[in-house]
mmCIF file of C-alpha atoms in Angstrom:
data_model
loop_
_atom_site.group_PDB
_atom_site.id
_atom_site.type_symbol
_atom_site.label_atom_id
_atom_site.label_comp_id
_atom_site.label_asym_id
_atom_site.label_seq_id
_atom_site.Cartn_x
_atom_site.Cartn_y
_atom_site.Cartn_z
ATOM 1 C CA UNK A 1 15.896 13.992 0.251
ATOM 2 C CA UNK A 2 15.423 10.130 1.964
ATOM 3 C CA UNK A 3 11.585 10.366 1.885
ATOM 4 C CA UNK A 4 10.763 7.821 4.358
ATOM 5 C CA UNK A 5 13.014 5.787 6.473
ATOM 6 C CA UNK A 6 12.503 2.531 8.206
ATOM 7 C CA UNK A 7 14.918 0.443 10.846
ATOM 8 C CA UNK A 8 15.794 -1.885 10.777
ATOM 9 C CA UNK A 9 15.521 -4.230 7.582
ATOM 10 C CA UNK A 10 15.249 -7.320 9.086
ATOM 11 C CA UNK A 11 14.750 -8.059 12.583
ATOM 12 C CA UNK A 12 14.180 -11.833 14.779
ATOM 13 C CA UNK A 13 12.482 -11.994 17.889
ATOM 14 C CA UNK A 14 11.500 -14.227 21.050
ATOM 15 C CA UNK A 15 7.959 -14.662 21.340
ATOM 16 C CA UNK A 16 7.142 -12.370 24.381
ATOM 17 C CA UNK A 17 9.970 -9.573 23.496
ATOM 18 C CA UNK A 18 9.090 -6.151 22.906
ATOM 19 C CA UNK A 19 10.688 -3.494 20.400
ATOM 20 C CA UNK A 20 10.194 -0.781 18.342
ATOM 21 C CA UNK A 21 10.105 -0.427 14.346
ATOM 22 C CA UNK A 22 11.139 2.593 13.737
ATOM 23 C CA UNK A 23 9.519 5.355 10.848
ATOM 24 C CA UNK A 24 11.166 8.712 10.110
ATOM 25 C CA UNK A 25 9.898 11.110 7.144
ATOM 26 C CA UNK A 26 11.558 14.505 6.422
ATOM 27 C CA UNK A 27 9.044 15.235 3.638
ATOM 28 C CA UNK A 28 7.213 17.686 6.278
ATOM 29 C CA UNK A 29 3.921 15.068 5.833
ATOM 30 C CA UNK A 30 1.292 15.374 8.136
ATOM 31 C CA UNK A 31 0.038 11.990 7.390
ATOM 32 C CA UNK A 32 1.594 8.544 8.415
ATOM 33 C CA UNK A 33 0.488 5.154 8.541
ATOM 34 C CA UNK A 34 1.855 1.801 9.372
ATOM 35 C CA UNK A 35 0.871 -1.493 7.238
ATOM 36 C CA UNK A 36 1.583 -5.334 7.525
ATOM 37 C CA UNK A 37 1.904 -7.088 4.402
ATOM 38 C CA UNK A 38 1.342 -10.565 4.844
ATOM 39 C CA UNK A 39 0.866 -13.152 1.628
ATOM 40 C CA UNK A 40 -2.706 -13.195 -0.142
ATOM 41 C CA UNK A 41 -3.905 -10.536 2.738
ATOM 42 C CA UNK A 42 -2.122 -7.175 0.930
ATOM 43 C CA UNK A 43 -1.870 -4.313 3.262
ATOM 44 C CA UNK A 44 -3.452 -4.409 6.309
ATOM 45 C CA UNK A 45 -3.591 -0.820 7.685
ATOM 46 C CA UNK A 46 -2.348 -1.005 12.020
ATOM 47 C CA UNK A 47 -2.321 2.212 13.061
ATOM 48 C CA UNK A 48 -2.559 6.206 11.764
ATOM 49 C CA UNK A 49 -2.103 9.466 12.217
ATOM 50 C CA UNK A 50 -3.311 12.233 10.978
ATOM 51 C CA UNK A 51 -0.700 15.031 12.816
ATOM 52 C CA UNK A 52 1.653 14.976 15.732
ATOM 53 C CA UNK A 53 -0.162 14.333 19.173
ATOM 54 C CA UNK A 54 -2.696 12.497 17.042
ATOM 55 C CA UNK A 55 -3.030 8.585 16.867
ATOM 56 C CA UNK A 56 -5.766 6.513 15.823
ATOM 57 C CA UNK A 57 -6.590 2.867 15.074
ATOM 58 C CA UNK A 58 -6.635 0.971 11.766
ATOM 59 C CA UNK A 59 -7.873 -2.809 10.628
ATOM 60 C CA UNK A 60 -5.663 -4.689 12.883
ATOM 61 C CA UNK A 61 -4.102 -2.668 16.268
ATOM 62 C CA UNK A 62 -4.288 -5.255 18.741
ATOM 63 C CA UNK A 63 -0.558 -5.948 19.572
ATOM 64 C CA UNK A 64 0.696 -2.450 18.874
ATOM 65 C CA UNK A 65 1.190 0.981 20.285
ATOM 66 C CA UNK A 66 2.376 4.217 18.359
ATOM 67 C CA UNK A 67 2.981 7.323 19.411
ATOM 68 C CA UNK A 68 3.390 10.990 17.304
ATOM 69 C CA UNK A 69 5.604 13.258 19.313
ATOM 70 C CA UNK A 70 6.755 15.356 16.250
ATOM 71 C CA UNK A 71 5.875 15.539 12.657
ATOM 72 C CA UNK A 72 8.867 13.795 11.147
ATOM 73 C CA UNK A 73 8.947 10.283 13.696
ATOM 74 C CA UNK A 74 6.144 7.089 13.958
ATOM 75 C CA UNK A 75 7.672 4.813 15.468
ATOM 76 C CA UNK A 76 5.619 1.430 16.042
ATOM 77 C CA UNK A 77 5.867 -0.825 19.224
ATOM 78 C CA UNK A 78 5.609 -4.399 19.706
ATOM 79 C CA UNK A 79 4.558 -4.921 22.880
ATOM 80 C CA UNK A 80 5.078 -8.997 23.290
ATOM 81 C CA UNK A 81 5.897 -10.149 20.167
ATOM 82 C CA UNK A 82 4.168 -13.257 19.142
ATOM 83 C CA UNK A 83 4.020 -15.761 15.715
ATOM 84 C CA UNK A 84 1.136 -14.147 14.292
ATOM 85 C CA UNK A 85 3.151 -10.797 14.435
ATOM 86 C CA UNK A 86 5.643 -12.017 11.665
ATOM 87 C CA UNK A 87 5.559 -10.187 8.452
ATOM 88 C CA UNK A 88 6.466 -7.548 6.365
ATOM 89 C CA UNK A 89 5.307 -3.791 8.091
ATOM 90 C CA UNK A 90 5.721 -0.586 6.156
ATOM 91 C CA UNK A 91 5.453 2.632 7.382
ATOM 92 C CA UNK A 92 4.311 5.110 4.739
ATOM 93 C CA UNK A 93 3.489 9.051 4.922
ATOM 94 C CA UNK A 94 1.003 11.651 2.530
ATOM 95 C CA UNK A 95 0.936 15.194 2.598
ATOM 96 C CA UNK A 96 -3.039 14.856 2.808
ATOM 97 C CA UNK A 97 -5.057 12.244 4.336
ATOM 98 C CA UNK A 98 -6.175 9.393 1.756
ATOM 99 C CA UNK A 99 -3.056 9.929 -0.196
ATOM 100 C CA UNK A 100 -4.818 12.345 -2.922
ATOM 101 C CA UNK A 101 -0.997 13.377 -3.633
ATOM 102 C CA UNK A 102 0.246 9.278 -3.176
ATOM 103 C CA UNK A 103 2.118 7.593 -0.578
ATOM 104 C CA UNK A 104 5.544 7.380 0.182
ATOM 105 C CA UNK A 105 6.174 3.944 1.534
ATOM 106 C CA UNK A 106 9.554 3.208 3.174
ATOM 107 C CA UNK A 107 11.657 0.443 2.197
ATOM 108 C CA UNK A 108 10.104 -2.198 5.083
ATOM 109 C CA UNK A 109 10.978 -3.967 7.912
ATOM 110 C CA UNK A 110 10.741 -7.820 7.824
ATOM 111 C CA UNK A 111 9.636 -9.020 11.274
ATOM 112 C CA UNK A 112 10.221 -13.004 12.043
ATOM 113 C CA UNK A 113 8.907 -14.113 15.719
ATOM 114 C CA UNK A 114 10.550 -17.389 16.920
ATOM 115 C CA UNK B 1 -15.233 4.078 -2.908
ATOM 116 C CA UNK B 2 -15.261 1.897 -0.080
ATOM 117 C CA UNK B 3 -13.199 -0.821 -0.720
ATOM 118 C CA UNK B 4 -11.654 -2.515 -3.468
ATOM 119 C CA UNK B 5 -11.521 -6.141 -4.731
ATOM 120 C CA UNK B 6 -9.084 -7.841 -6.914
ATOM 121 C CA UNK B 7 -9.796 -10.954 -8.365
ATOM 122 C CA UNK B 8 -6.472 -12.010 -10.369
ATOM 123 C CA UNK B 9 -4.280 -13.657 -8.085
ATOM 124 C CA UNK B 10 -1.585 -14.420 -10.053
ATOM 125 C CA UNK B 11 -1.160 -13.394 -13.863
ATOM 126 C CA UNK B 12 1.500 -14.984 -15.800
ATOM 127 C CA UNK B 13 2.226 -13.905 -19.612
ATOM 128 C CA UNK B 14 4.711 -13.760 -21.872
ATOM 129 C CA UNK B 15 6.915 -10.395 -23.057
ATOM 130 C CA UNK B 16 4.866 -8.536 -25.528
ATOM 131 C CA UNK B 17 1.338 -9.472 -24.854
ATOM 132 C CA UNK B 18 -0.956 -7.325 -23.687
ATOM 133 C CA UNK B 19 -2.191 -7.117 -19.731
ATOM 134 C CA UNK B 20 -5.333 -6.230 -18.235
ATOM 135 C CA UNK B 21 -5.526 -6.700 -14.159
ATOM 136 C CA UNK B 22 -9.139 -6.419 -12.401
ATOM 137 C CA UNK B 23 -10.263 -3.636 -9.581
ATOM 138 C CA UNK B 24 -13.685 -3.547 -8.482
ATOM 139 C CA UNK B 25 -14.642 -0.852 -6.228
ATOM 140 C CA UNK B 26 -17.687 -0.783 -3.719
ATOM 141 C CA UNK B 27 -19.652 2.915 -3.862
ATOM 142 C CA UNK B 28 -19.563 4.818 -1.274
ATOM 143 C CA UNK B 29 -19.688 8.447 -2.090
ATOM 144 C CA UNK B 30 -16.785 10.255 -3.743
ATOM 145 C CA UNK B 31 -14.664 7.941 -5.798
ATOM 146 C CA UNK B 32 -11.278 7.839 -5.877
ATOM 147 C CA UNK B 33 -8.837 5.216 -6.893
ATOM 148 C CA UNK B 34 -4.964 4.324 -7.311
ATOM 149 C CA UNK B 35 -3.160 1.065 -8.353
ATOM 150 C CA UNK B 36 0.515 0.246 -6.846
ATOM 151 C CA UNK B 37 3.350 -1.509 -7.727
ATOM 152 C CA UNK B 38 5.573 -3.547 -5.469
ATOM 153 C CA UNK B 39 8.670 -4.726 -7.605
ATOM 154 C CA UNK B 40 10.405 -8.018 -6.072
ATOM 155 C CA UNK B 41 12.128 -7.108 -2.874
ATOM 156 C CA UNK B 42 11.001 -3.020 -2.952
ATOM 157 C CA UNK B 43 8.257 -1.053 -1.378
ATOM 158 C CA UNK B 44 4.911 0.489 -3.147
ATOM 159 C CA UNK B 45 4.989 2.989 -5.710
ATOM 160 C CA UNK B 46 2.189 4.623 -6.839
ATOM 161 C CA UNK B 47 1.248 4.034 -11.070
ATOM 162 C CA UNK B 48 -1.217 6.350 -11.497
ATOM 163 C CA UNK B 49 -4.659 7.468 -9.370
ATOM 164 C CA UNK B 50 -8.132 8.752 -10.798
ATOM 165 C CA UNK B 51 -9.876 11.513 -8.734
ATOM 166 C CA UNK B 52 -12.237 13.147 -11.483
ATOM 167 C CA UNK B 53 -12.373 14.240 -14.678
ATOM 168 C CA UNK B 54 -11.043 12.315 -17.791
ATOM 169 C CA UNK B 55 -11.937 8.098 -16.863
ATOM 170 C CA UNK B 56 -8.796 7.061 -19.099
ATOM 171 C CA UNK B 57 -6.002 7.539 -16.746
ATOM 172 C CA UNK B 58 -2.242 7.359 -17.698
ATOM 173 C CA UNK B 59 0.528 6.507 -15.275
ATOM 174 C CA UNK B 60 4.117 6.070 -15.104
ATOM 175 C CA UNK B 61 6.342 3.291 -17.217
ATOM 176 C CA UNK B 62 3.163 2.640 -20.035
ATOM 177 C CA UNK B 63 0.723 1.865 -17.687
ATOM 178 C CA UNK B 64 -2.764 3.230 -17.673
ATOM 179 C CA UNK B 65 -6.628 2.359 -16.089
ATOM 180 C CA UNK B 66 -9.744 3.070 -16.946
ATOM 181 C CA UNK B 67 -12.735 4.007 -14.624
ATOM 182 C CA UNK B 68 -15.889 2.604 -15.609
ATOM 183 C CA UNK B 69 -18.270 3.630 -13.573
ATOM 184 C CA UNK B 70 -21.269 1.692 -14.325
ATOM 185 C CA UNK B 71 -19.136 -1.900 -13.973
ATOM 186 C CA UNK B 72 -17.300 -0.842 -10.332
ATOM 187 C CA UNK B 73 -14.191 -1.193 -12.231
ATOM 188 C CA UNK B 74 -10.910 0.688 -12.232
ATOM 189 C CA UNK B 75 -8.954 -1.966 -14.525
ATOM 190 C CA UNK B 76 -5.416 -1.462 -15.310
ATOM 191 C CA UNK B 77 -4.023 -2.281 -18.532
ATOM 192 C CA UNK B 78 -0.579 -2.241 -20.466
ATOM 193 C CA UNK B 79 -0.488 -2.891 -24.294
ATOM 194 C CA UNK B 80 3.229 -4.556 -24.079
ATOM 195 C CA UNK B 81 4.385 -6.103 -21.167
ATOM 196 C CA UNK B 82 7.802 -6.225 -20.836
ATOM 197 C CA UNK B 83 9.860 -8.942 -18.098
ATOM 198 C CA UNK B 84 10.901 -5.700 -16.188
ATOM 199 C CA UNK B 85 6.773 -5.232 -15.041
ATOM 200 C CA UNK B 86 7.231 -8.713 -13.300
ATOM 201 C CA UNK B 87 5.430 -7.177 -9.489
ATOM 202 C CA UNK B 88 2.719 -7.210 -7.422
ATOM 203 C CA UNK B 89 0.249 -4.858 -8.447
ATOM 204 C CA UNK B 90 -2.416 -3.498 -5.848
ATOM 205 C CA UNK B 91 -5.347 -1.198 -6.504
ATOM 206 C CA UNK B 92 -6.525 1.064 -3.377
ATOM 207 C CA UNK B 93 -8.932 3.449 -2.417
ATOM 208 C CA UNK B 94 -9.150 6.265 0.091
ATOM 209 C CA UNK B 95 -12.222 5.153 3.061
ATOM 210 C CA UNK B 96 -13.478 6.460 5.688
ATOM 211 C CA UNK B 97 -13.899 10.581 5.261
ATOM 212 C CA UNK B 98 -10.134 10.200 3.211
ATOM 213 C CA UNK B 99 -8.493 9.252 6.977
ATOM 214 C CA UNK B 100 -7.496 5.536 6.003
ATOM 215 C CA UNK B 101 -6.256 4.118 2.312
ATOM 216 C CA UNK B 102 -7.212 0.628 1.760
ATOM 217 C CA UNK B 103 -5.930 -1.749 -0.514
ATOM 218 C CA UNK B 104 -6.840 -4.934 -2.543
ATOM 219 C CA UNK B 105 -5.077 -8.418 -1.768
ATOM 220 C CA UNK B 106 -3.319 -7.911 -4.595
ATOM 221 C CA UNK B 107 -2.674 -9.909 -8.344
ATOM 222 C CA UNK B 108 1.358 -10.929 -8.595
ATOM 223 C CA UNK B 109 2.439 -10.556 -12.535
ATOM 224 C CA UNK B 110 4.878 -12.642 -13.718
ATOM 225 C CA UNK B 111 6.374 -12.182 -17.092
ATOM 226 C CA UNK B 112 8.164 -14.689 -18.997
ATOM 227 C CA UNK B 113 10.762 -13.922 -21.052
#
């Protein structure tokens, strides 16, 4: 069972490239979320969804785009990277919204923009 | 709850003595509460959550917390820390109709050996 799976680990980019962080679960959970973690701030909720085909916005979207086309995948886009985009971003997944049964957080992806 | 505040930045003590880390929570209806640990390196884990019921919560590896409703607090405590609990410790709370799980900045815990 690998819970929650995030790709890559570590990833550079150009200010003003684009990619994708990618979030797999195979834990059949309905809920998934993506978080930046950035020093003295904690987790900073991005984006959410509460089902496939259903997206919505957390505490800071701007920069980002996600998309739930099935159950198991959320992946998270970058659409021009810039500075204030580097950090630590973990994608994490519940069986019921607000985690009554706890998250499962993935192992992160640390993000550096040059 | 609303949100949640914690206070304790950074927490440095020594193996053996005893640990107490601050959550305040804001009311906002139903209350329900979790802390999380973040060993060095790793992702979350959840300790231990209150929903209802008994206020004296017990979670994994000797932690537990204590909901105390008329102080806002949701305090988590450990009798004997050991250099293994060295982490960053967050407390959250479910917002917004239980959509969205919010979390505290944080307090880092270092223990010396």
């Amino acid at each position: 069972n690998a819970g929650v799976t995030q790709t890559p680990k570590f990833q550079v980019l150009k200010t003003g490239q684009s990619m994708t962080l990618q979030c797999a679960q195979d834990m059949n959970h309905e809920y998934m979320s993506w978080y930046r973690q950035d020093p003295g701030m904690g987790l900073r909720l991005i984006h959410y969804s509460v089902g496939a085909g259903i997206t919505d916005q957390g505490e800071v979207p701007n920069g980002y785009n996600v998309s739930r086309s099935t159950t198991e995948d959320f992946p998270l886009r970058l659409l021009s990277a810039a500075p204030s985009q580097t950090s630590v971003y973990f994608c994490a997944s519940s069986y019921t919204t607000g985690g009554a049964d706890g998250y499962t957080f993935g192992s992160g992806t640390r993000l550096t923009v040059v | 709850a609303q949100s949640v505040s914690q206070h304790n930045h950074h927490v440095i003590l020594s193996e053996a003595a005893s640990l107490e880390l601050g959550c305040n929570y804001s009311y906002g209806g139903t209350v329900n509460l979790f802390w999380y640990v973040q060993y060095p390196g790793q992702h979350l884990q959840l300790l231990l959550k209150y929903f209802s019921g008994d206020p004296l919560v017990k979670g994994i590896k000797g932690f537990e917390a204590e909901f105390i409703k008329s102080k806002f607090s949701f305090n988590l405590r450990k009798p004997s820390v050991q250099w293994s609990d060295t982490a960053e410790y967050f407390c959250a709370t479910p917002i917004f109709g239980n959509e969205k799980l919010t979390f505290g900045t944080g307090t880092r815990l270092t223990i010396i050996p």
